[in-house]
Amino acid sequence: GREGDEYIVTRLNHVRPALNIVNIYGENENRAGANKILEAWIRLKQDLDEIRGRGEMIILMGDMNRQIGCDQYGVRWNKEQISAGGELLRDQLLKTGEYVLLNNLPLAKGGPFTWVQPGKEEVKSCLDLAIGSTNLVPFIKEVVIDSERKFTPRRVFRKAGEIKTIFTDHY
């Protein structure tokens, strides 16, 4: 991204139309503030619009740190709360019909939750989102949320002669 935004676009042009995978880390809205979130969104949206203008497809995915609710534009069984950044995703992507929330597809496995509170596994939420161009849906075979932690990043260390594992708080 630009100006310190944390996203990277990988363009795959061996397929037609080209597929752009946008991996993103969205700042915590409470820490960053509404203005910073909006400014970063405007820059990202400009890049997405440029890609769409070329007739190319997009998958936007990552730890967006956005609360998008649990209605038709949110994540099933998620919390009802919609943050300001979540509202931007909903209004300017999902409600347009040009994009779909891949977390909600019937072929999504292991979800919908993607975050667990460390030490309180029962406290869960969905902050990691996958949003794709609607035209891609027929070509998506599966969406996997690694709730069984088969490939989730972890730290392995030895303590008192035992091997311990600490997983990240995201699936």
PDB file of C-alpha atoms in Angstrom:
ATOM      1  CA  GLY A   1       0.000   0.000   0.000  1.00  0.00           C
ATOM      2  CA  ARG A   2       0.927   3.608   0.299  1.00  0.00           C
ATOM      3  CA  GLU A   3       1.755   5.920   3.191  1.00  0.00           C
ATOM      4  CA  GLY A   4       2.310   3.108   5.661  1.00  0.00           C
ATOM      5  CA  ASP A   5      -0.823   1.155   4.738  1.00  0.00           C
ATOM      6  CA  GLU A   6      -0.288  -2.529   5.340  1.00  0.00           C
ATOM      7  CA  TYR A   7      -1.418  -4.340   2.223  1.00  0.00           C
ATOM      8  CA  ILE A   8       0.235  -5.928  -0.737  1.00  0.00           C
ATOM      9  CA  VAL A   9      -1.272  -6.727  -4.121  1.00  0.00           C
ATOM     10  CA  THR A  10      -0.141  -9.853  -5.952  1.00  0.00           C
ATOM     11  CA  ARG A  11      -1.286  -9.839  -9.572  1.00  0.00           C
ATOM     12  CA  LEU A  12      -1.624 -13.211 -11.275  1.00  0.00           C
ATOM     13  CA  ASN A  13      -1.708 -12.567 -14.990  1.00  0.00           C
ATOM     14  CA  HIS A  14      -1.419 -16.172 -16.175  1.00  0.00           C
ATOM     15  CA  VAL A  15      -5.237 -16.311 -16.015  1.00  0.00           C
ATOM     16  CA  ARG A  16      -7.721 -14.189 -17.946  1.00  0.00           C
ATOM     17  CA  PRO A  17      -8.929 -11.926 -16.605  1.00  0.00           C
ATOM     18  CA  ALA A  18      -6.002 -11.382 -14.251  1.00  0.00           C
ATOM     19  CA  LEU A  19      -6.572 -12.153 -10.561  1.00  0.00           C
ATOM     20  CA  ASN A  20      -5.314  -9.707  -7.943  1.00  0.00           C
ATOM     21  CA  ILE A  21      -4.897 -11.041  -4.415  1.00  0.00           C
ATOM     22  CA  VAL A  22      -4.790  -8.223  -1.892  1.00  0.00           C
ATOM     23  CA  ASN A  23      -3.429  -9.325   1.487  1.00  0.00           C
ATOM     24  CA  ILE A  24      -4.230  -6.739   4.128  1.00  0.00           C
ATOM     25  CA  TYR A  25      -3.683  -6.001   7.773  1.00  0.00           C
ATOM     26  CA  GLY A  26      -6.178  -3.401   8.946  1.00  0.00           C
ATOM     27  CA  GLU A  27      -5.222  -1.299  11.929  1.00  0.00           C
ATOM     28  CA  ASN A  28      -7.280  -1.586  15.084  1.00  0.00           C
ATOM     29  CA  GLU A  29      -9.974   1.051  14.720  1.00  0.00           C
ATOM     30  CA  ASN A  30      -9.967   2.015  18.402  1.00  0.00           C
ATOM     31  CA  ARG A  31      -6.231   2.725  18.359  1.00  0.00           C
ATOM     32  CA  ALA A  32      -5.938   4.314  14.909  1.00  0.00           C
ATOM     33  CA  GLY A  33      -8.972   6.588  15.012  1.00  0.00           C
ATOM     34  CA  ALA A  34     -11.700   7.215  12.474  1.00  0.00           C
ATOM     35  CA  ASN A  35      -9.756   9.695  10.308  1.00  0.00           C
ATOM     36  CA  LYS A  36      -6.774   7.399   9.826  1.00  0.00           C
ATOM     37  CA  ILE A  37      -9.060   4.459   9.023  1.00  0.00           C
ATOM     38  CA  LEU A  38     -10.968   6.521   6.451  1.00  0.00           C
ATOM     39  CA  GLU A  39      -7.797   7.861   4.811  1.00  0.00           C
ATOM     40  CA  ALA A  40      -6.334   4.351   4.512  1.00  0.00           C
ATOM     41  CA  TRP A  41      -9.648   3.087   3.116  1.00  0.00           C
ATOM     42  CA  ILE A  42      -9.687   5.802   0.427  1.00  0.00           C
ATOM     43  CA  ARG A  43      -6.199   4.777  -0.753  1.00  0.00           C
ATOM     44  CA  LEU A  44      -7.088   1.058  -0.786  1.00  0.00           C
ATOM     45  CA  LYS A  45     -10.376   1.713  -2.563  1.00  0.00           C
ATOM     46  CA  GLN A  46      -8.545   3.712  -5.250  1.00  0.00           C
ATOM     47  CA  ASP A  47      -6.322   0.693  -5.909  1.00  0.00           C
ATOM     48  CA  LEU A  48      -9.317  -1.673  -5.971  1.00  0.00           C
ATOM     49  CA  ASP A  49     -11.174   0.625  -8.369  1.00  0.00           C
ATOM     50  CA  GLU A  50      -8.130   0.779 -10.665  1.00  0.00           C
ATOM     51  CA  ILE A  51      -7.971  -3.033 -10.746  1.00  0.00           C
ATOM     52  CA  ARG A  52     -11.718  -3.299 -11.455  1.00  0.00           C
ATOM     53  CA  GLY A  53     -11.347  -0.626 -14.147  1.00  0.00           C
ATOM     54  CA  ARG A  54      -8.944  -2.938 -15.976  1.00  0.00           C
ATOM     55  CA  GLY A  55     -11.621  -5.660 -15.882  1.00  0.00           C
ATOM     56  CA  GLU A  56      -9.592  -7.798 -13.465  1.00  0.00           C
ATOM     57  CA  MET A  57     -10.777  -9.877 -10.516  1.00  0.00           C
ATOM     58  CA  ILE A  58      -9.958  -9.305  -6.838  1.00  0.00           C
ATOM     59  CA  ILE A  59      -9.662 -11.316  -3.670  1.00  0.00           C
ATOM     60  CA  LEU A  60      -9.201  -9.023  -0.662  1.00  0.00           C
ATOM     61  CA  MET A  61      -8.260 -10.992   2.419  1.00  0.00           C
ATOM     62  CA  GLY A  62      -6.550 -10.768   5.754  1.00  0.00           C
ATOM     63  CA  ASP A  63      -6.843  -9.550   9.313  1.00  0.00           C
ATOM     64  CA  MET A  64      -8.924  -6.510   8.530  1.00  0.00           C
ATOM     65  CA  ASN A  65      -9.829  -5.787  12.157  1.00  0.00           C
ATOM     66  CA  ARG A  66     -13.272  -4.659  11.026  1.00  0.00           C
ATOM     67  CA  GLN A  67     -16.532  -5.559  12.699  1.00  0.00           C
ATOM     68  CA  ILE A  68     -19.088  -6.105   9.946  1.00  0.00           C
ATOM     69  CA  GLY A  69     -22.062  -7.445  11.867  1.00  0.00           C
ATOM     70  CA  CYS A  70     -24.056 -10.632  11.309  1.00  0.00           C
ATOM     71  CA  ASP A  71     -26.811  -9.727   8.847  1.00  0.00           C
ATOM     72  CA  GLN A  72     -26.838 -10.387   5.090  1.00  0.00           C
ATOM     73  CA  TYR A  73     -23.665  -8.289   4.632  1.00  0.00           C
ATOM     74  CA  GLY A  74     -21.953  -9.527   7.774  1.00  0.00           C
ATOM     75  CA  VAL A  75     -20.684 -12.872   9.021  1.00  0.00           C
ATOM     76  CA  ARG A  76     -23.254 -15.422  10.163  1.00  0.00           C
ATOM     77  CA  TRP A  77     -23.250 -15.968  13.948  1.00  0.00           C
ATOM     78  CA  ASN A  78     -20.857 -13.073  14.457  1.00  0.00           C
ATOM     79  CA  LYS A  79     -21.441 -10.160  16.814  1.00  0.00           C
ATOM     80  CA  GLU A  80     -24.030  -7.597  15.705  1.00  0.00           C
ATOM     81  CA  GLN A  81     -21.685  -4.628  16.076  1.00  0.00           C
ATOM     82  CA  ILE A  82     -20.609  -2.806  12.916  1.00  0.00           C
ATOM     83  CA  SER A  83     -17.577  -0.528  13.183  1.00  0.00           C
ATOM     84  CA  ALA A  84     -16.957   2.524  11.006  1.00  0.00           C
ATOM     85  CA  GLY A  85     -14.432   0.552   8.927  1.00  0.00           C
ATOM     86  CA  GLY A  86     -16.845  -2.358   8.729  1.00  0.00           C
ATOM     87  CA  GLU A  87     -19.497  -0.010   7.385  1.00  0.00           C
ATOM     88  CA  LEU A  88     -17.083   1.070   4.624  1.00  0.00           C
ATOM     89  CA  LEU A  89     -16.558  -2.564   3.591  1.00  0.00           C
ATOM     90  CA  ARG A  90     -20.282  -3.206   3.623  1.00  0.00           C
ATOM     91  CA  ASP A  91     -21.384  -0.033   1.797  1.00  0.00           C
ATOM     92  CA  GLN A  92     -18.625   0.340  -0.766  1.00  0.00           C
ATOM     93  CA  LEU A  93     -17.920  -3.317  -1.550  1.00  0.00           C
ATOM     94  CA  LEU A  94     -20.511  -5.852  -0.404  1.00  0.00           C
ATOM     95  CA  LYS A  95     -23.696  -3.854  -1.007  1.00  0.00           C
ATOM     96  CA  THR A  96     -22.644  -3.025  -4.576  1.00  0.00           C
ATOM     97  CA  GLY A  97     -23.121  -6.642  -5.662  1.00  0.00           C
ATOM     98  CA  GLU A  98     -19.672  -6.600  -7.286  1.00  0.00           C
ATOM     99  CA  TYR A  99     -18.134  -8.368  -4.283  1.00  0.00           C
ATOM    100  CA  VAL A 100     -19.146 -11.223  -2.015  1.00  0.00           C
ATOM    101  CA  LEU A 101     -18.035 -12.137   1.502  1.00  0.00           C
ATOM    102  CA  LEU A 102     -16.321 -15.486   0.970  1.00  0.00           C
ATOM    103  CA  ASN A 103     -16.480 -16.315   4.703  1.00  0.00           C
ATOM    104  CA  ASN A 104     -20.223 -16.905   4.247  1.00  0.00           C
ATOM    105  CA  LEU A 105     -20.128 -19.187   1.228  1.00  0.00           C
ATOM    106  CA  PRO A 106     -21.578 -22.681   1.789  1.00  0.00           C
ATOM    107  CA  LEU A 107     -18.193 -24.112   0.857  1.00  0.00           C
ATOM    108  CA  ALA A 108     -16.474 -22.249   3.704  1.00  0.00           C
ATOM    109  CA  LYS A 109     -15.173 -24.818   6.199  1.00  0.00           C
ATOM    110  CA  GLY A 110     -14.049 -24.378   9.805  1.00  0.00           C
ATOM    111  CA  GLY A 111     -15.697 -21.033  10.433  1.00  0.00           C
ATOM    112  CA  PRO A 112     -17.095 -18.570  10.701  1.00  0.00           C
ATOM    113  CA  PHE A 113     -14.896 -17.434  13.572  1.00  0.00           C
ATOM    114  CA  THR A 114     -11.278 -16.513  12.863  1.00  0.00           C
ATOM    115  CA  TRP A 115     -10.156 -15.020  16.193  1.00  0.00           C
ATOM    116  CA  VAL A 116     -10.144 -16.398  19.734  1.00  0.00           C
ATOM    117  CA  GLN A 117      -9.317 -14.521  22.897  1.00  0.00           C
ATOM    118  CA  PRO A 118      -6.075 -15.915  24.345  1.00  0.00           C
ATOM    119  CA  GLY A 119      -6.844 -17.919  27.467  1.00  0.00           C
ATOM    120  CA  LYS A 120     -10.597 -17.811  26.778  1.00  0.00           C
ATOM    121  CA  GLU A 121     -11.167 -20.019  23.733  1.00  0.00           C
ATOM    122  CA  GLU A 122     -14.947 -19.597  24.092  1.00  0.00           C
ATOM    123  CA  VAL A 123     -14.689 -15.864  23.254  1.00  0.00           C
ATOM    124  CA  LYS A 124     -14.613 -15.736  19.456  1.00  0.00           C
ATOM    125  CA  SER A 125     -15.131 -13.287  16.641  1.00  0.00           C
ATOM    126  CA  CYS A 126     -14.569 -12.943  12.916  1.00  0.00           C
ATOM    127  CA  LEU A 127     -11.985 -10.263  12.128  1.00  0.00           C
ATOM    128  CA  ASP A 128     -10.208 -12.035   9.280  1.00  0.00           C
ATOM    129  CA  LEU A 129     -12.229 -11.589   6.144  1.00  0.00           C
ATOM    130  CA  ALA A 130     -12.077 -12.803   2.570  1.00  0.00           C
ATOM    131  CA  ILE A 131     -13.963 -10.714   0.028  1.00  0.00           C
ATOM    132  CA  GLY A 132     -13.915 -11.608  -3.639  1.00  0.00           C
ATOM    133  CA  SER A 133     -15.214 -10.393  -6.955  1.00  0.00           C
ATOM    134  CA  THR A 134     -18.665 -11.920  -7.405  1.00  0.00           C
ATOM    135  CA  ASN A 135     -17.640 -13.335 -10.812  1.00  0.00           C
ATOM    136  CA  LEU A 136     -15.049 -15.535  -9.068  1.00  0.00           C
ATOM    137  CA  VAL A 137     -17.555 -17.493  -6.961  1.00  0.00           C
ATOM    138  CA  PRO A 138     -18.157 -20.283  -9.533  1.00  0.00           C
ATOM    139  CA  PHE A 139     -14.412 -20.960  -9.568  1.00  0.00           C
ATOM    140  CA  ILE A 140     -13.900 -21.175  -5.798  1.00  0.00           C
ATOM    141  CA  LYS A 141     -13.572 -24.762  -4.667  1.00  0.00           C
ATOM    142  CA  GLU A 142     -13.257 -24.197  -0.912  1.00  0.00           C
ATOM    143  CA  VAL A 143     -12.640 -21.516   1.702  1.00  0.00           C
ATOM    144  CA  VAL A 144     -10.743 -22.870   4.708  1.00  0.00           C
ATOM    145  CA  ILE A 145     -10.658 -21.288   8.148  1.00  0.00           C
ATOM    146  CA  ASP A 146      -8.075 -23.274  10.096  1.00  0.00           C
ATOM    147  CA  SER A 147     -10.055 -23.659  13.333  1.00  0.00           C
ATOM    148  CA  GLU A 148      -8.326 -27.016  13.939  1.00  0.00           C
ATOM    149  CA  ARG A 149      -4.971 -25.216  13.759  1.00  0.00           C
ATOM    150  CA  LYS A 150      -3.401 -27.574  11.260  1.00  0.00           C
ATOM    151  CA  PHE A 151      -1.406 -24.776   9.602  1.00  0.00           C
ATOM    152  CA  THR A 152      -2.000 -21.800  11.907  1.00  0.00           C
ATOM    153  CA  PRO A 153       1.261 -20.067  12.913  1.00  0.00           C
ATOM    154  CA  ARG A 154       2.598 -21.033  16.324  1.00  0.00           C
ATOM    155  CA  ARG A 155       5.615 -20.671  18.526  1.00  0.00           C
ATOM    156  CA  VAL A 156       7.248 -23.841  19.824  1.00  0.00           C
ATOM    157  CA  PHE A 157       9.574 -23.706  22.816  1.00  0.00           C
ATOM    158  CA  ARG A 158      10.987 -25.899  25.573  1.00  0.00           C
ATOM    159  CA  LYS A 159      10.114 -25.189  29.194  1.00  0.00           C
ATOM    160  CA  ALA A 160      11.036 -27.382  32.144  1.00  0.00           C
ATOM    161  CA  GLY A 161      12.008 -30.174  29.759  1.00  0.00           C
ATOM    162  CA  GLU A 162       8.653 -30.128  27.972  1.00  0.00           C
ATOM    163  CA  ILE A 163       7.891 -28.891  24.490  1.00  0.00           C
ATOM    164  CA  LYS A 164       5.160 -26.229  24.574  1.00  0.00           C
ATOM    165  CA  THR A 165       3.204 -24.672  21.750  1.00  0.00           C
ATOM    166  CA  ILE A 166       1.595 -21.241  21.700  1.00  0.00           C
ATOM    167  CA  PHE A 167      -0.680 -20.439  18.796  1.00  0.00           C
ATOM    168  CA  THR A 168      -1.486 -17.035  17.444  1.00  0.00           C
ATOM    169  CA  ASP A 169      -4.936 -15.743  18.372  1.00  0.00           C
ATOM    170  CA  HIS A 170      -6.085 -15.964  14.732  1.00  0.00           C
ATOM    171  CA  TYR A 171      -6.985 -19.067  12.732  1.00  0.00           C
TER     172      TYR A 171
END
